[in-house]
Each structure stands twice: as C-alpha cells, then as structure tokens.
PDB file of C-alpha atoms in Angstrom:
ATOM      1  CA  MET A 520     -18.301  -5.498   9.723  1.00  0.00           C
ATOM      2  CA  LEU A 521     -15.865  -8.715   9.407  1.00  0.00           C
ATOM      3  CA  THR A 522     -17.764 -11.701   8.420  1.00  0.00           C
ATOM      4  CA  GLY A 523     -15.086 -14.429   9.191  1.00  0.00           C
ATOM      5  CA  PHE A 524     -11.635 -15.706   8.967  1.00  0.00           C
ATOM      6  CA  ASN A 525     -10.369 -15.288   5.327  1.00  0.00           C
ATOM      7  CA  HIS A 526      -7.005 -17.102   5.052  1.00  0.00           C
ATOM      8  CA  LEU A 527      -3.627 -17.558   6.752  1.00  0.00           C
ATOM      9  CA  THR A 528      -0.617 -16.484   4.933  1.00  0.00           C
ATOM     10  CA  LEU A 529       2.521 -17.897   6.376  1.00  0.00           C
ATOM     11  CA  SER A 530       6.140 -16.663   5.495  1.00  0.00           C
ATOM     12  CA  VAL A 531       8.595 -19.824   4.642  1.00  0.00           C
ATOM     13  CA  GLY A 532      12.225 -20.099   4.239  1.00  0.00           C
ATOM     14  CA  ASN A 533      12.386 -23.241   1.983  1.00  0.00           C
ATOM     15  CA  LEU A 534       8.967 -23.412  -0.044  1.00  0.00           C
ATOM     16  CA  SER A 535       9.090 -26.911  -1.527  1.00  0.00           C
ATOM     17  CA  ARG A 536      10.043 -28.322   2.298  1.00  0.00           C
ATOM     18  CA  SER A 537       6.813 -26.495   3.254  1.00  0.00           C
ATOM     19  CA  VAL A 538       4.604 -27.342   0.448  1.00  0.00           C
ATOM     20  CA  ASP A 539       5.473 -31.173   1.475  1.00  0.00           C
ATOM     21  CA  PHE A 540       4.883 -30.638   4.802  1.00  0.00           C
ATOM     22  CA  TYR A 541       1.384 -29.205   4.661  1.00  0.00           C
ATOM     23  CA  ALA A 542       0.191 -31.413   1.346  1.00  0.00           C
ATOM     24  CA  THR A 543       1.865 -34.756   2.317  1.00  0.00           C
ATOM     25  CA  LEU A 544       2.010 -34.673   6.329  1.00  0.00           C
ATOM     26  CA  LEU A 545      -1.069 -32.668   6.990  1.00  0.00           C
ATOM     27  CA  ARG A 546      -2.975 -33.559   3.667  1.00  0.00           C
ATOM     28  CA  PHE A 547      -3.650 -30.005   2.613  1.00  0.00           C
ATOM     29  CA  LYS A 548      -4.987 -29.877  -0.921  1.00  0.00           C
ATOM     30  CA  PRO A 549      -2.787 -28.059  -3.239  1.00  0.00           C
ATOM     31  CA  GLU A 550      -4.374 -25.559  -5.458  1.00  0.00           C
ATOM     32  CA  ALA A 551      -1.411 -23.499  -6.792  1.00  0.00           C
ATOM     33  CA  ILE A 552       2.109 -23.095  -6.652  1.00  0.00           C
ATOM     34  CA  TRP A 553       4.643 -20.596  -8.284  1.00  0.00           C
ATOM     35  CA  ASN A 554       8.124 -19.480  -7.594  1.00  0.00           C
ATOM     36  CA  THR A 555       7.731 -17.615  -4.326  1.00  0.00           C
ATOM     37  CA  GLY A 556       4.602 -19.121  -3.072  1.00  0.00           C
ATOM     38  CA  ALA A 557       1.616 -21.637  -2.836  1.00  0.00           C
ATOM     39  CA  TYR A 558      -2.044 -21.812  -1.969  1.00  0.00           C
ATOM     40  CA  LEU A 559      -3.378 -25.095  -0.479  1.00  0.00           C
ATOM     41  CA  THR A 560      -6.744 -25.911   1.077  1.00  0.00           C
ATOM     42  CA  MET A 561      -8.287 -27.928   3.747  1.00  0.00           C
ATOM     43  CA  GLY A 562     -12.125 -27.833   3.653  1.00  0.00           C
ATOM     44  CA  ASP A 563     -13.074 -24.194   3.571  1.00  0.00           C
ATOM     45  CA  PHE A 564      -9.565 -23.249   5.196  1.00  0.00           C
ATOM     46  CA  TRP A 565      -7.208 -21.110   2.598  1.00  0.00           C
ATOM     47  CA  LEU A 566      -3.558 -21.188   3.463  1.00  0.00           C
ATOM     48  CA  CYS A 567      -1.022 -18.871   1.605  1.00  0.00           C
ATOM     49  CA  LEU A 568       2.728 -20.150   1.930  1.00  0.00           C
ATOM     50  CA  SER A 569       4.917 -17.206   0.875  1.00  0.00           C
ATOM     51  CA  LEU A 570       8.782 -17.468   0.562  1.00  0.00           C
ATOM     52  CA  SER A 571      10.814 -14.788   2.323  1.00  0.00           C
ATOM     53  CA  LYS A 572      14.461 -14.539   2.799  1.00  0.00           C
ATOM     54  CA  GLU A 573      13.653 -13.350   5.771  1.00  0.00           C
ATOM     55  CA  ALA A 574      11.911 -16.310   7.284  1.00  0.00           C
ATOM     56  CA  LEU A 575      15.269 -18.074   6.948  1.00  0.00           C
ATOM     57  CA  SER A 576      16.963 -15.669   9.448  1.00  0.00           C
ATOM     58  CA  LYS A 577      13.999 -14.874  12.126  1.00  0.00           C
ATOM     59  CA  GLN A 578      12.062 -16.594  14.315  1.00  0.00           C
ATOM     60  CA  THR A 579       9.101 -14.595  13.730  1.00  0.00           C
ATOM     61  CA  ALA A 580       8.565 -14.065   9.517  1.00  0.00           C
ATOM     62  CA  GLU A 581       7.870 -10.829   8.455  1.00  0.00           C
ATOM     63  CA  TYR A 582       4.894 -11.642   5.956  1.00  0.00           C
ATOM     64  CA  THR A 583       2.852 -14.002   8.465  1.00  0.00           C
ATOM     65  CA  HIS A 584      -0.709 -12.497   8.717  1.00  0.00           C
ATOM     66  CA  TYR A 585      -4.210 -13.621   9.738  1.00  0.00           C
ATOM     67  CA  ALA A 586      -6.762 -12.449   7.409  1.00  0.00           C
ATOM     68  CA  PHE A 587     -10.504 -11.711   7.826  1.00  0.00           C
ATOM     69  CA  SER A 588     -13.392 -11.425   5.149  1.00  0.00           C
ATOM     70  CA  ILE A 589     -15.069  -8.552   4.624  1.00  0.00           C
ATOM     71  CA  ARG A 590     -18.142  -7.746   2.536  1.00  0.00           C
ATOM     72  CA  PRO A 591     -17.044  -5.048  -0.490  1.00  0.00           C
ATOM     73  CA  GLU A 592     -19.738  -2.646   0.781  1.00  0.00           C
ATOM     74  CA  ASP A 593     -18.223  -2.428   4.212  1.00  0.00           C
ATOM     75  CA  PHE A 594     -14.463  -2.507   3.354  1.00  0.00           C
ATOM     76  CA  ASP A 595     -14.159   1.455   2.953  1.00  0.00           C
ATOM     77  CA  GLU A 596     -16.171   2.466   6.076  1.00  0.00           C
ATOM     78  CA  PHE A 597     -14.184  -0.244   7.844  1.00  0.00           C
ATOM     79  CA  ARG A 598     -10.835   0.819   6.774  1.00  0.00           C
ATOM     80  CA  ASN A 599     -11.437   4.478   7.333  1.00  0.00           C
ATOM     81  CA  THR A 600     -12.808   3.990  10.996  1.00  0.00           C
ATOM     82  CA  LEU A 601      -9.777   2.116  11.673  1.00  0.00           C
ATOM     83  CA  LEU A 602      -7.527   4.678  10.322  1.00  0.00           C
ATOM     84  CA  ASP A 603      -9.525   7.349  12.014  1.00  0.00           C
ATOM     85  CA  CYS A 604      -9.025   5.724  15.437  1.00  0.00           C
ATOM     86  CA  GLY A 605      -4.995   5.624  14.543  1.00  0.00           C
ATOM     87  CA  VAL A 606      -4.742   2.209  13.652  1.00  0.00           C
ATOM     88  CA  LYS A 607      -1.314   1.634  11.712  1.00  0.00           C
ATOM     89  CA  ALA A 608      -1.379  -0.059   8.335  1.00  0.00           C
ATOM     90  CA  TRP A 609       1.573  -2.510   7.406  1.00  0.00           C
ATOM     91  CA  GLN A 610       1.719  -2.849   3.804  1.00  0.00           C
ATOM     92  CA  ASN A 611      -0.067  -1.536   0.827  1.00  0.00           C
ATOM     93  CA  ASN A 612      -2.622  -3.901  -1.424  1.00  0.00           C
ATOM     94  CA  SER A 613      -0.846  -5.646  -4.234  1.00  0.00           C
ATOM     95  CA  SER A 614      -2.922  -8.458  -4.909  1.00  0.00           C
ATOM     96  CA  GLU A 615      -6.279  -9.510  -6.304  1.00  0.00           C
ATOM     97  CA  GLY A 616      -9.496  -8.010  -4.406  1.00  0.00           C
ATOM     98  CA  GLN A 617      -9.667  -5.065  -1.744  1.00  0.00           C
ATOM     99  CA  SER A 618      -7.257  -5.814   1.251  1.00  0.00           C
ATOM    100  CA  PHE A 619      -6.427  -3.570   4.431  1.00  0.00           C
ATOM    101  CA  TYR A 620      -3.456  -4.612   6.005  1.00  0.00           C
ATOM    102  CA  PHE A 621      -3.155  -3.303   9.508  1.00  0.00           C
ATOM    103  CA  LEU A 622      -1.664  -3.526  13.002  1.00  0.00           C
ATOM    104  CA  ASP A 623      -3.358  -4.887  15.979  1.00  0.00           C
ATOM    105  CA  PRO A 624      -2.137  -3.236  19.509  1.00  0.00           C
ATOM    106  CA  ASP A 625       0.411  -5.759  19.933  1.00  0.00           C
ATOM    107  CA  GLY A 626       1.829  -5.454  16.073  1.00  0.00           C
ATOM    108  CA  HIS A 627       0.056  -8.552  14.938  1.00  0.00           C
ATOM    109  CA  GLN A 628      -0.405  -8.332  11.383  1.00  0.00           C
ATOM    110  CA  LEU A 629      -3.719  -8.440  10.194  1.00  0.00           C
ATOM    111  CA  GLU A 630      -6.043  -7.980   6.758  1.00  0.00           C
ATOM    112  CA  ALA A 631      -9.380  -7.384   5.979  1.00  0.00           C
ATOM    113  CA  HIS A 632      -9.818  -8.788   2.476  1.00  0.00           C
ATOM    114  CA  VAL A 633     -12.540  -8.582  -0.051  1.00  0.00           C
ATOM    115  CA  GLY A 634     -12.670 -11.945  -2.240  1.00  0.00           C
ATOM    116  CA  SER A 635     -11.961 -15.630  -1.968  1.00  0.00           C
ATOM    117  CA  LEU A 636      -9.487 -18.204  -2.643  1.00  0.00           C
ATOM    118  CA  ALA A 637     -11.656 -19.090  -5.886  1.00  0.00           C
ATOM    119  CA  SER A 638     -11.636 -15.004  -6.992  1.00  0.00           C
ATOM    120  CA  ARG A 639      -7.702 -15.019  -6.164  1.00  0.00           C
ATOM    121  CA  LEU A 640      -7.252 -18.011  -8.336  1.00  0.00           C
ATOM    122  CA  ALA A 641      -9.175 -16.656 -11.129  1.00  0.00           C
ATOM    123  CA  ALA A 642      -7.145 -13.743 -10.981  1.00  0.00           C
ATOM    124  CA  CYS A 643      -4.027 -15.528 -11.206  1.00  0.00           C
ATOM    125  CA  ARG A 644      -5.113 -18.132 -14.048  1.00  0.00           C
ATOM    126  CA  ARG A 645      -5.349 -14.263 -16.306  1.00  0.00           C
ATOM    127  CA  ALA A 646      -2.399 -13.234 -15.027  1.00  0.00           C
ATOM    128  CA  PRO A 647      -0.329 -16.058 -13.200  1.00  0.00           C
ATOM    129  CA  TYR A 648       2.671 -15.528 -10.982  1.00  0.00           C
ATOM    130  CA  ASP A 649       6.206 -16.640 -12.134  1.00  0.00           C
ATOM    131  CA  GLY A 650       6.460 -20.215 -12.377  1.00  0.00           C
ATOM    132  CA  MET A 651       2.521 -20.682 -11.498  1.00  0.00           C
ATOM    133  CA  ARG A 652       1.320 -24.262 -11.948  1.00  0.00           C
ATOM    134  CA  PHE A 653      -2.253 -25.142 -11.043  1.00  0.00           C
ATOM    135  CA  PHE A 654      -3.795 -28.355  -9.562  1.00  0.00           C
ATOM    136  CA  ASP A 655      -7.143 -29.026 -11.011  1.00  0.00           C
TER     137      ASP A 655
END
C-alpha cells in the first residue's frame, strides 16, 4: 500500500544553523522557512527541519521521523490494519493531508502521509505558519 518515501523530518536545536548547513554546505534548495521550521528540497527529496527544544538536550531528537507516501484510497485500510495488529500511534496529525504516525517494533517513529511538498506548500500559502517566508 505504501508507494514510496515521502519526506524526512529532523528535529533541530538551532534552526538557522541547520538551514545554513543544509542549504549552503549540502546545496539543498530552500522552499519555505518559518519561526519553528523549514522545508528544503534536493531533486524530488523533501526535507523538513523542525525546531525542538528537546533536540538541544538529547542525542535522539523527539520529532525526527521517516515518512512514506500512501495513496488516499489506501490510507484508512492501512491505518486500521496497523492498529488492529497492535501497532502504536505516537502522534495525532495536525498538518495538511492525512497522516498516520506510528512506531515500528524498535520504537522508530514512522509516518504514512497522503500529500506532497507541493500540497503542503499550497496549504501553507493559504494559512502560513508564524513568520513563514517562501522562496520562489
């Protein structure tokens, strides 16, 4: 049911330092930045940087997770199957597009997401995060 890797979200302790690292040193293209995060791309790869106070004090950041694409018509069945098998959710969705946040058997944080960076940016243009700027 999953169709591919969707995006990677990394918790960061210093947003400007991380944006500079990924954009300047690794040559990611900035797509949008706001007070607590940023979206960058490299080719079709979508990277989200999410400011986290926990990232300042922990080796393993709280919000870092791996997201996979899923078709809208498969989402409910996929989520329900995982829940029926005892898979634990680690967060409720609060962003654009359907998302199911779940843990693998070792506690790695995963997400099944309906949508793309383009649909996320379109939603953000309608209702921007605090301090959000877009790079066109």
